[in-house]
Short mmCIF file of C-alpha atoms in Angstrom, two decimals:
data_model
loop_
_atom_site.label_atom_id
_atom_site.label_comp_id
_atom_site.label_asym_id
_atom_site.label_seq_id
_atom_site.Cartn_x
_atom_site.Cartn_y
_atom_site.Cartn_z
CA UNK K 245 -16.18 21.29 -7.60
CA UNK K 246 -15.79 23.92 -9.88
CA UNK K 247 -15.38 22.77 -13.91
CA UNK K 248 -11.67 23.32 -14.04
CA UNK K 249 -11.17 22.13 -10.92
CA UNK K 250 -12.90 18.81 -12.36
CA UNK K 251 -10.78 18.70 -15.59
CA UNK K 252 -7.47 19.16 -13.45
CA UNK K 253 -8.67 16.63 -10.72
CA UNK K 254 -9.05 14.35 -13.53
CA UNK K 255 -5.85 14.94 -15.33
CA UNK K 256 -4.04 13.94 -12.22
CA UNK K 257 -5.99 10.70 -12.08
CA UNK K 258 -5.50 10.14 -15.43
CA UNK K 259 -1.82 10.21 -15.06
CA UNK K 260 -1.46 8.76 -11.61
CA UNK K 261 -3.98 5.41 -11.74
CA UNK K 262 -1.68 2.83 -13.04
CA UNK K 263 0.76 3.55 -10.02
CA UNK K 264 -2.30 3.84 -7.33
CA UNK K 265 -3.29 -0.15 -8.46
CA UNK K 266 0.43 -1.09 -8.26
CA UNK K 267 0.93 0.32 -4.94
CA UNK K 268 -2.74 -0.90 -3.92
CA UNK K 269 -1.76 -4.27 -5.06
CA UNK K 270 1.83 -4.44 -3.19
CA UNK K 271 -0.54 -3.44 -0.10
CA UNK K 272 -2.42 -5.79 -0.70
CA UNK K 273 -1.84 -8.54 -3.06
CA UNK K 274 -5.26 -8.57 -3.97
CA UNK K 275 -6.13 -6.87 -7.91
CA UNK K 276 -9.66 -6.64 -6.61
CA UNK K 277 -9.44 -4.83 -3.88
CA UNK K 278 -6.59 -3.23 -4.84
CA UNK K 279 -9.49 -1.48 -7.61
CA UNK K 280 -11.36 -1.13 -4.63
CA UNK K 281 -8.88 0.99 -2.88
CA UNK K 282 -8.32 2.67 -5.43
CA UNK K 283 -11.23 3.99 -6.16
CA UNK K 284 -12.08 4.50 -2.45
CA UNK K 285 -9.15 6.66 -2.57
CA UNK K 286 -10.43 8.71 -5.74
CA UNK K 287 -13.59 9.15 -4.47
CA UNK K 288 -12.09 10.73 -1.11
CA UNK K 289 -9.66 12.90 -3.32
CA UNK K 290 -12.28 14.37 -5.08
CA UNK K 291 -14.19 15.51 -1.92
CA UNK K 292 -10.67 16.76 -0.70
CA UNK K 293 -9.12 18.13 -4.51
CA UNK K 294 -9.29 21.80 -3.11
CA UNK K 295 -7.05 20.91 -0.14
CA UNK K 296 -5.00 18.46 -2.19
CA UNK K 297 -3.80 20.84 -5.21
CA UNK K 298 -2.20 22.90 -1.86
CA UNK K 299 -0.12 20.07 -0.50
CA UNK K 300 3.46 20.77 -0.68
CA UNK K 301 3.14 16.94 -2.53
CA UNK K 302 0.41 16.41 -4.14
CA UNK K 303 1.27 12.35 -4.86
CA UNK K 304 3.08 12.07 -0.77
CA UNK K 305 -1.16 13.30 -0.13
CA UNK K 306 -2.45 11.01 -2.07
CA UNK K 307 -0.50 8.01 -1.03
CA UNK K 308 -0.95 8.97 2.60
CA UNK K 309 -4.51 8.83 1.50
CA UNK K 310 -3.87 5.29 -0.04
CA UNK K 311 -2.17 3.54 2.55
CA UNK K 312 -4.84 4.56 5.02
CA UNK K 313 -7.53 3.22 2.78
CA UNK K 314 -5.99 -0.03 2.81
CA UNK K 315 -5.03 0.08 6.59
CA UNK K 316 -8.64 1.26 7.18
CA UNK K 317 -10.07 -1.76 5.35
CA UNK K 318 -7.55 -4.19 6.87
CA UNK K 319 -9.10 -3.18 10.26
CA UNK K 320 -12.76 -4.50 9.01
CA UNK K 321 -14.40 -7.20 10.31
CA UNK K 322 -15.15 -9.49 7.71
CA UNK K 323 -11.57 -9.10 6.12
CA UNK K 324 -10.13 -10.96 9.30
CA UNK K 325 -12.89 -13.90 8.49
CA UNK K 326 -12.24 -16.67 6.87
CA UNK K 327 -14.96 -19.33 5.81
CA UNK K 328 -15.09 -22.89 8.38
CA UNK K 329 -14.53 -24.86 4.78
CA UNK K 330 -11.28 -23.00 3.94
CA UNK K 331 -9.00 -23.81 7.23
CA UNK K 332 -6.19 -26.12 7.46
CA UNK K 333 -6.10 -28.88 9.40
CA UNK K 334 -2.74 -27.89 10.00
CA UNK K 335 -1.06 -24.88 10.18
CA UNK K 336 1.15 -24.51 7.11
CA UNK K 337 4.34 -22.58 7.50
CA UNK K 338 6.16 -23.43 4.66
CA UNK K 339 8.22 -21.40 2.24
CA UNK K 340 5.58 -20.43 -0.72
CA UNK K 341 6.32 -21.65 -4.02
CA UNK K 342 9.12 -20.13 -5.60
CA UNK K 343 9.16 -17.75 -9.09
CA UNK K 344 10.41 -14.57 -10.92
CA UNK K 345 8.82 -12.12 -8.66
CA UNK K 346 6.25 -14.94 -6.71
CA UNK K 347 8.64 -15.59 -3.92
CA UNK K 348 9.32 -11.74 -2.67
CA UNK K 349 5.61 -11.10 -3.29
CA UNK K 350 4.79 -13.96 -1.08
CA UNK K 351 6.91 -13.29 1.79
CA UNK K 352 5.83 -9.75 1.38
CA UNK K 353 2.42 -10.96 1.80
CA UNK K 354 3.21 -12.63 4.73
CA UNK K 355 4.79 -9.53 6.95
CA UNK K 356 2.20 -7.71 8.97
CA UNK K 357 0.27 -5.09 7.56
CA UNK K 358 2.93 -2.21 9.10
CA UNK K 359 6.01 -4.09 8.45
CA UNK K 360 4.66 -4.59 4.78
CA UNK K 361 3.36 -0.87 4.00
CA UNK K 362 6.54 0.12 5.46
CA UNK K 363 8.76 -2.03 2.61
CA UNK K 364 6.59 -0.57 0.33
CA UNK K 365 6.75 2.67 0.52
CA UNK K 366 10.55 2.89 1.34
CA UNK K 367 11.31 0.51 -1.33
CA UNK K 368 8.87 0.84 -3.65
CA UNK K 369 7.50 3.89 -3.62
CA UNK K 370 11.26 5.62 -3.07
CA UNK K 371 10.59 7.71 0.16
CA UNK K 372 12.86 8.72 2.51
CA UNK K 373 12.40 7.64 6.42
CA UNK K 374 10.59 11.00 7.48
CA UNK K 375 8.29 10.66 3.94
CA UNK K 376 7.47 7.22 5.15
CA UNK K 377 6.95 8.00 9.18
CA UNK K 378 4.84 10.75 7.78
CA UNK K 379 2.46 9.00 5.72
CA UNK K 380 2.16 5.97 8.34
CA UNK K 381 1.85 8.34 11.48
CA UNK K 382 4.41 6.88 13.16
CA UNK K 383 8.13 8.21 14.03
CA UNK K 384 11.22 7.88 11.81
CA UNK K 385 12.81 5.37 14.57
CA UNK K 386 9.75 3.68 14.10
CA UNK K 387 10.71 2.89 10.42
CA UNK K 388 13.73 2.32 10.73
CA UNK K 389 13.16 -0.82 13.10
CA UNK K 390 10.08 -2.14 11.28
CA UNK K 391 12.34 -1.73 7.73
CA UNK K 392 14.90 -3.44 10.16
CA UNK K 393 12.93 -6.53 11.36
CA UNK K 394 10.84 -6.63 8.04
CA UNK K 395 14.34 -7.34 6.09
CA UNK K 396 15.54 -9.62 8.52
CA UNK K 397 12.40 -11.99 8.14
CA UNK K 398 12.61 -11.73 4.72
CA UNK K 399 16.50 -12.80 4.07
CA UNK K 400 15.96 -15.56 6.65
CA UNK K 401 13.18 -16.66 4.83
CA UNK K 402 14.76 -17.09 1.32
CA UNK K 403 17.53 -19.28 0.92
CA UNK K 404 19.63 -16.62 -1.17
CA UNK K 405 19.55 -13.52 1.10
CA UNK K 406 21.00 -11.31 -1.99
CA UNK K 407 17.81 -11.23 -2.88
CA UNK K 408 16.45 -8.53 -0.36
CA UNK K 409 18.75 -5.15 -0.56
CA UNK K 410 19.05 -3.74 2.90
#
């Protein structure tokens, strides 16, 4: 990469880091390996900056990039285990503790992985249906019924269903 290719590559990071980990971290409700998708994601931009800088949208690239670090790393083996001395004895399905923010975040946590990038990129992230088919791969009926059912478990799993727009 050429020097002011560099400087621009890392103006844009500059700028743009604090809503990568944000995003990241609604992904994944992790702040560790929310950094660590991060910076996987920085590291592939930077191999990619050329192509990148001549995306229609630069940030719609990058979050593409983003969510398919974190679906990427959801698919890897040792983030489905879980250690013998950690499981229940019984499965616990009960409403998580309730807060400010805690309660959404938990329920969010709970959707599967598609349902959950879904919410956040619609709702979140502010992108329209075809953005958000787009950066997931999938087709704009496609989000629409997994921002359908993805509602619907949420308002049915807080007592005051005002709580989740729709």
């Amino acid at each position: 990469m050429q020097r002011s290719q560099e400087a621009a590559y890392r103006e844009y990071v500059t700028l743009r880091m604090d809503v990568l980990r944000r995003t990241a971290y609604l992904l994944c409700h992790d702040w560790h390996t929310a950094d660590d998708l991060v910076s996987t994601t920085l590291a592939k931009l930077y191999d990619k900056w050329r192509r990148a800088r001549q995306a229609d949208n630069i940030d719609a690239y990058v979050r593409a990039m983003l969510v398919n670090a974190w679906l990427d790393e959801r698919r890897r083996p040792w983030r489905r285990e879980v250690p013998a001395d950690q499981l229940p004895e019984v499965a616990d399905v009960a409403v998580p503790p309730r807060g400010e923010h805690g309660d959404l975040l938990a329920l969010l946590r709970s959707l599967p992985k598609r349902r959950r990038a879904v919410l956040v990129l619609r709702f979140y992230l502010d992108h329209s249906v075809e953005e958000t088919a787009e950066v997931l791969g999938i087709s704009p009926g496609t989000v629409k019924s997994q921002t359908a059912r993805a509602l619907d478990t949420l308002r049915a799993a807080l007592p005051d269903p005002s709580q989740v727009g729709g």
